[in-house]
Amino acid sequence: MSGLRGLTPQRFTLVSTGELPEHLLPDIASTLTHLGWVRRTEERTQYADLNVLHYRGYTPTLIAPHGDSERLLTELRSGLTALSVACSYLSGKYTEFVPTRAVFDMDATVIAEESLDQLATHCGHGPACAAITERAMAGELDFAAALRERVALLAGTPVAACREIGRQLTVRRGAIEVMGALQAHGCDVVIASGGFHQIITPVVAKLPVDQVVANTFAVSGEHLTGAVD
């Protein structure tokens, strides 16, 4: 694909757990043509419950990008996101890139909640935990110091409370399907979380993942000590 002289390969991909927005597809194609795409093709595939549409094409390498390119692509992404359709844009050699490992954040990404905040609220320390977070956001604490202070609030919390919160965490719509599709194509799926194993283990059990990297609470008996192990 990249061997055509004078042409740069392009790819714009839509992914949806529901039906693709068929009424918008002609407008998307028209926009790509407006951006200078030539030899454009469309390829539909389905992975588990995911509907995928790849637009492929080329732009002349020696012609400067259309002045509205970034604005038009941003508007496309925004409109599709509002319809719960994920999209990606790749250019040049990256159009044929096949990842071997995909790394996902956990809190407020794969799951809807911030797991440590949920545990702090459950234990009656929600406002104090939020105040520490605000200090960190204001630059008064670095990440490690803020984490230690928040964990210290939880000294004496039963480990069972961590598991209880973990069972209540909400997996975002589409996360399981995306991870499963990646695995089906030979890609290792990794969770890299600033959260804690004792909280997220119950929800991780629902996910098709190959590895989980997270913090661990220090424990004495069946209670948290208030330190990071």
Short mmCIF file of C-alpha atoms in Angstrom, two decimals:
data_model
loop_
_atom_site.label_atom_id
_atom_site.label_comp_id
_atom_site.label_asym_id
_atom_site.label_seq_id
_atom_site.Cartn_x
_atom_site.Cartn_y
_atom_site.Cartn_z
CA MET A 1 0.00 0.00 0.00
CA SER A 2 2.77 2.40 0.93
CA GLY A 3 4.66 1.46 -2.25
CA LEU A 4 2.69 3.79 -4.52
CA ARG A 5 5.05 6.61 -5.36
CA GLY A 6 3.81 10.11 -4.67
CA LEU A 7 0.90 8.91 -2.56
CA THR A 8 0.58 8.68 1.23
CA PRO A 9 -1.76 5.96 2.55
CA GLN A 10 -4.57 7.04 4.90
CA ARG A 11 -7.01 5.13 7.10
CA PHE A 12 -10.07 6.31 9.02
CA THR A 13 -11.81 3.65 11.11
CA LEU A 14 -15.19 3.59 12.87
CA VAL A 15 -15.97 1.11 15.65
CA SER A 16 -19.36 0.65 17.28
CA THR A 17 -20.95 -1.84 19.67
CA GLY A 18 -24.25 -1.05 17.97
CA GLU A 19 -25.25 -0.24 14.42
CA LEU A 20 -23.01 2.13 12.50
CA PRO A 21 -24.61 5.51 11.72
CA GLU A 22 -25.58 4.68 8.14
CA HIS A 23 -27.19 8.09 7.60
CA LEU A 24 -23.81 9.80 8.20
CA LEU A 25 -21.61 7.53 6.08
CA PRO A 26 -22.13 9.49 2.83
CA ASP A 27 -21.14 12.69 4.64
CA ILE A 28 -18.01 11.02 6.01
CA ALA A 29 -17.04 9.81 2.55
CA SER A 30 -17.66 13.30 1.13
CA THR A 31 -15.46 14.85 3.83
CA LEU A 32 -12.59 12.48 3.07
CA THR A 33 -12.85 13.33 -0.63
CA HIS A 34 -12.82 17.02 0.31
CA LEU A 35 -9.59 16.36 2.22
CA GLY A 36 -7.94 15.09 -0.95
CA TRP A 37 -8.35 11.35 -0.54
CA VAL A 38 -8.10 9.39 -3.79
CA ARG A 39 -8.57 5.69 -4.60
CA ARG A 40 -10.81 5.47 -1.55
CA THR A 41 -12.21 2.08 -0.52
CA GLU A 42 -14.46 0.90 2.32
CA GLU A 43 -14.14 -2.34 4.23
CA ARG A 44 -16.67 -3.60 6.78
CA THR A 45 -15.82 -6.26 9.34
CA GLN A 46 -17.29 -7.57 12.57
CA TYR A 47 -15.42 -8.82 15.64
CA ALA A 48 -17.71 -10.38 18.25
CA ASP A 49 -20.23 -7.57 18.94
CA LEU A 50 -18.15 -4.82 17.32
CA ASN A 51 -19.11 -3.33 13.95
CA VAL A 52 -16.07 -1.90 12.18
CA LEU A 53 -15.76 0.20 9.05
CA HIS A 54 -12.36 1.04 7.56
CA TYR A 55 -12.04 3.87 5.05
CA ARG A 56 -8.76 3.52 3.16
CA GLY A 57 -7.29 5.85 0.61
CA TYR A 58 -4.33 7.99 -0.40
CA THR A 59 -3.40 11.64 -0.47
CA PRO A 60 -0.82 13.11 -2.87
CA THR A 61 2.45 13.33 -0.94
CA LEU A 62 3.66 16.52 -2.61
CA ILE A 63 0.44 18.47 -2.08
CA ALA A 64 0.06 20.29 1.22
CA PRO A 65 -2.82 19.06 3.42
CA HIS A 66 -6.11 20.89 3.05
CA GLY A 67 -6.20 23.94 5.32
CA ASP A 68 -9.32 22.66 7.06
CA SER A 69 -7.97 19.13 7.60
CA GLU A 70 -7.53 19.26 11.35
CA ARG A 71 -10.82 21.09 11.92
CA LEU A 72 -12.79 18.70 9.73
CA LEU A 73 -11.26 15.61 11.34
CA THR A 74 -11.95 17.04 14.81
CA GLU A 75 -15.57 17.69 13.87
CA LEU A 76 -15.87 14.16 12.50
CA ARG A 77 -14.48 12.64 15.69
CA SER A 78 -16.68 14.81 17.93
CA GLY A 79 -19.85 13.99 16.02
CA LEU A 80 -19.13 10.26 16.02
CA THR A 81 -18.16 10.22 19.70
CA ALA A 82 -21.49 11.87 20.52
CA LEU A 83 -23.14 8.87 18.83
CA SER A 84 -21.02 6.42 20.88
CA VAL A 85 -18.94 5.51 17.83
CA ALA A 86 -15.19 5.29 18.38
CA CYS A 87 -12.92 6.37 15.53
CA SER A 88 -9.25 6.54 14.69
CA TYR A 89 -7.21 8.23 11.99
CA LEU A 90 -3.86 6.87 10.80
CA SER A 91 -1.54 8.17 8.13
CA GLY A 92 1.55 6.91 6.31
CA LYS A 93 3.30 3.75 7.48
CA TYR A 94 1.03 3.56 10.53
CA THR A 95 -2.00 2.61 8.42
CA GLU A 96 -0.79 -1.00 8.32
CA PHE A 97 0.52 -1.06 11.89
CA VAL A 98 -0.61 -4.13 13.84
CA PRO A 99 -0.09 -3.79 17.60
CA THR A 100 1.27 -6.69 19.62
CA ARG A 101 0.32 -5.19 22.99
CA ALA A 102 -2.49 -2.86 24.05
CA VAL A 103 -2.27 -1.15 27.44
CA PHE A 104 -5.38 0.24 29.13
CA ASP A 105 -5.78 2.50 32.12
CA MET A 106 -8.38 1.23 34.56
CA ASP A 107 -10.01 4.01 36.61
CA ALA A 108 -12.43 6.25 34.71
CA THR A 109 -11.35 4.46 31.51
CA VAL A 110 -12.14 0.75 31.45
CA ILE A 111 -14.36 1.30 34.49
CA ALA A 112 -16.55 4.34 35.03
CA GLU A 113 -15.43 5.05 38.58
CA GLU A 114 -12.26 6.03 40.46
CA SER A 115 -11.86 2.89 42.55
CA LEU A 116 -9.80 4.36 45.40
CA ASP A 117 -12.28 7.23 45.78
CA GLN A 118 -15.13 4.71 45.90
CA LEU A 119 -13.43 2.82 48.73
CA ALA A 120 -12.67 6.04 50.63
CA THR A 121 -16.31 7.13 50.33
CA HIS A 122 -17.48 3.72 51.51
CA CYS A 123 -15.27 4.09 54.59
CA GLY A 124 -16.43 7.64 55.35
CA HIS A 125 -13.27 9.35 54.09
CA GLY A 126 -14.63 10.69 50.80
CA PRO A 127 -14.25 14.44 51.53
CA ALA A 128 -10.74 14.02 52.98
CA CYS A 129 -9.66 11.93 49.97
CA ALA A 130 -11.10 14.54 47.58
CA ALA A 131 -9.23 17.32 49.41
CA ILE A 132 -5.92 15.48 48.92
CA THR A 133 -6.70 15.04 45.24
CA GLU A 134 -7.39 18.78 44.91
CA ARG A 135 -4.03 19.57 46.53
CA ALA A 136 -2.30 17.26 44.05
CA MET A 137 -4.14 18.87 41.12
CA ALA A 138 -2.99 22.28 42.41
CA GLY A 139 0.63 21.10 42.38
CA GLU A 140 0.99 21.02 46.17
CA LEU A 141 1.65 17.25 46.17
CA ASP A 142 3.19 14.93 43.61
CA PHE A 143 1.38 11.75 42.61
CA ALA A 144 3.30 9.44 44.97
CA ALA A 145 2.79 11.70 48.01
CA ALA A 146 -0.92 12.14 47.24
CA LEU A 147 -1.34 8.40 46.88
CA ARG A 148 0.36 7.71 50.22
CA GLU A 149 -1.82 10.28 51.99
CA ARG A 150 -5.02 8.86 50.54
CA VAL A 151 -4.04 5.31 51.40
CA ALA A 152 -3.15 6.36 54.96
CA LEU A 153 -6.79 7.38 55.43
CA LEU A 154 -7.80 3.77 54.90
CA ALA A 155 -5.82 2.25 57.78
CA GLY A 156 -7.94 -0.37 59.51
CA THR A 157 -10.28 -0.93 56.55
CA PRO A 158 -11.24 -4.60 56.17
CA VAL A 159 -9.88 -6.27 53.03
CA ALA A 160 -13.43 -7.54 52.50
CA ALA A 161 -14.54 -3.93 51.91
CA CYS A 162 -12.11 -3.72 48.98
CA ARG A 163 -13.67 -6.78 47.39
CA GLU A 164 -17.15 -5.41 47.99
CA ILE A 165 -16.31 -2.16 46.19
CA GLY A 166 -14.64 -4.11 43.38
CA ARG A 167 -17.85 -6.04 42.73
CA GLN A 168 -19.74 -2.75 42.41
CA LEU A 169 -17.44 -1.19 39.79
CA THR A 170 -18.96 -0.61 36.36
CA VAL A 171 -17.22 -1.77 33.18
CA ARG A 172 -17.72 0.79 30.42
CA ARG A 173 -19.79 -0.27 27.46
CA GLY A 174 -17.64 -1.70 24.69
CA ALA A 175 -14.52 -2.32 26.80
CA ILE A 176 -14.92 -6.10 26.90
CA GLU A 177 -15.62 -6.26 23.16
CA VAL A 178 -12.59 -4.15 22.25
CA MET A 179 -10.27 -6.19 24.46
CA GLY A 180 -11.65 -9.44 23.10
CA ALA A 181 -11.18 -8.29 19.51
CA LEU A 182 -7.57 -7.32 20.24
CA GLN A 183 -6.86 -10.73 21.77
CA ALA A 184 -8.50 -12.45 18.80
CA HIS A 185 -5.92 -10.74 16.59
CA GLY A 186 -2.99 -11.91 18.67
CA CYS A 187 -2.58 -8.77 20.75
CA ASP A 188 -1.69 -8.98 24.45
CA VAL A 189 -4.10 -6.90 26.56
CA VAL A 190 -2.63 -5.26 29.66
CA ILE A 191 -4.24 -3.24 32.45
CA ALA A 192 -1.81 -0.66 33.89
CA SER A 193 -3.56 0.87 36.87
CA GLY A 194 -2.68 3.36 39.57
CA GLY A 195 -5.37 1.62 41.60
CA PHE A 196 -5.02 -1.44 43.83
CA HIS A 197 -5.23 -5.15 43.18
CA GLN A 198 -7.41 -5.76 46.22
CA ILE A 199 -10.12 -3.48 44.78
CA ILE A 200 -9.97 -4.17 41.07
CA THR A 201 -9.49 -7.97 41.11
CA PRO A 202 -13.26 -8.73 41.10
CA VAL A 203 -13.88 -6.54 38.05
CA VAL A 204 -10.71 -7.68 36.26
CA ALA A 205 -12.13 -11.21 36.43
CA LYS A 206 -14.81 -10.04 33.96
CA LEU A 207 -12.27 -8.74 31.43
CA PRO A 208 -10.30 -10.57 28.72
CA VAL A 209 -6.84 -9.42 29.86
CA ASP A 210 -3.41 -11.09 29.81
CA GLN A 211 -1.67 -9.04 32.49
CA VAL A 212 -2.56 -6.59 35.26
CA VAL A 213 -0.09 -4.11 36.73
CA ALA A 214 -1.37 -2.24 39.79
CA ASN A 215 -0.50 -1.21 43.33
CA THR A 216 -1.04 -3.41 46.38
CA PHE A 217 -2.26 -2.35 49.80
CA ALA A 218 -0.10 -3.44 52.73
CA VAL A 219 -2.19 -5.77 54.87
CA SER A 220 -1.97 -7.01 58.45
CA GLY A 221 -4.37 -9.83 59.21
CA GLU A 222 -7.49 -8.95 57.24
CA HIS A 223 -7.14 -5.16 57.44
CA LEU A 224 -5.26 -2.47 55.52
CA THR A 225 -2.32 -0.93 57.35
CA GLY A 226 -2.59 2.42 55.59
CA ALA A 227 0.57 1.86 53.55
CA VAL A 228 1.39 0.79 49.99
CA ASP A 229 3.12 -2.58 49.78
#
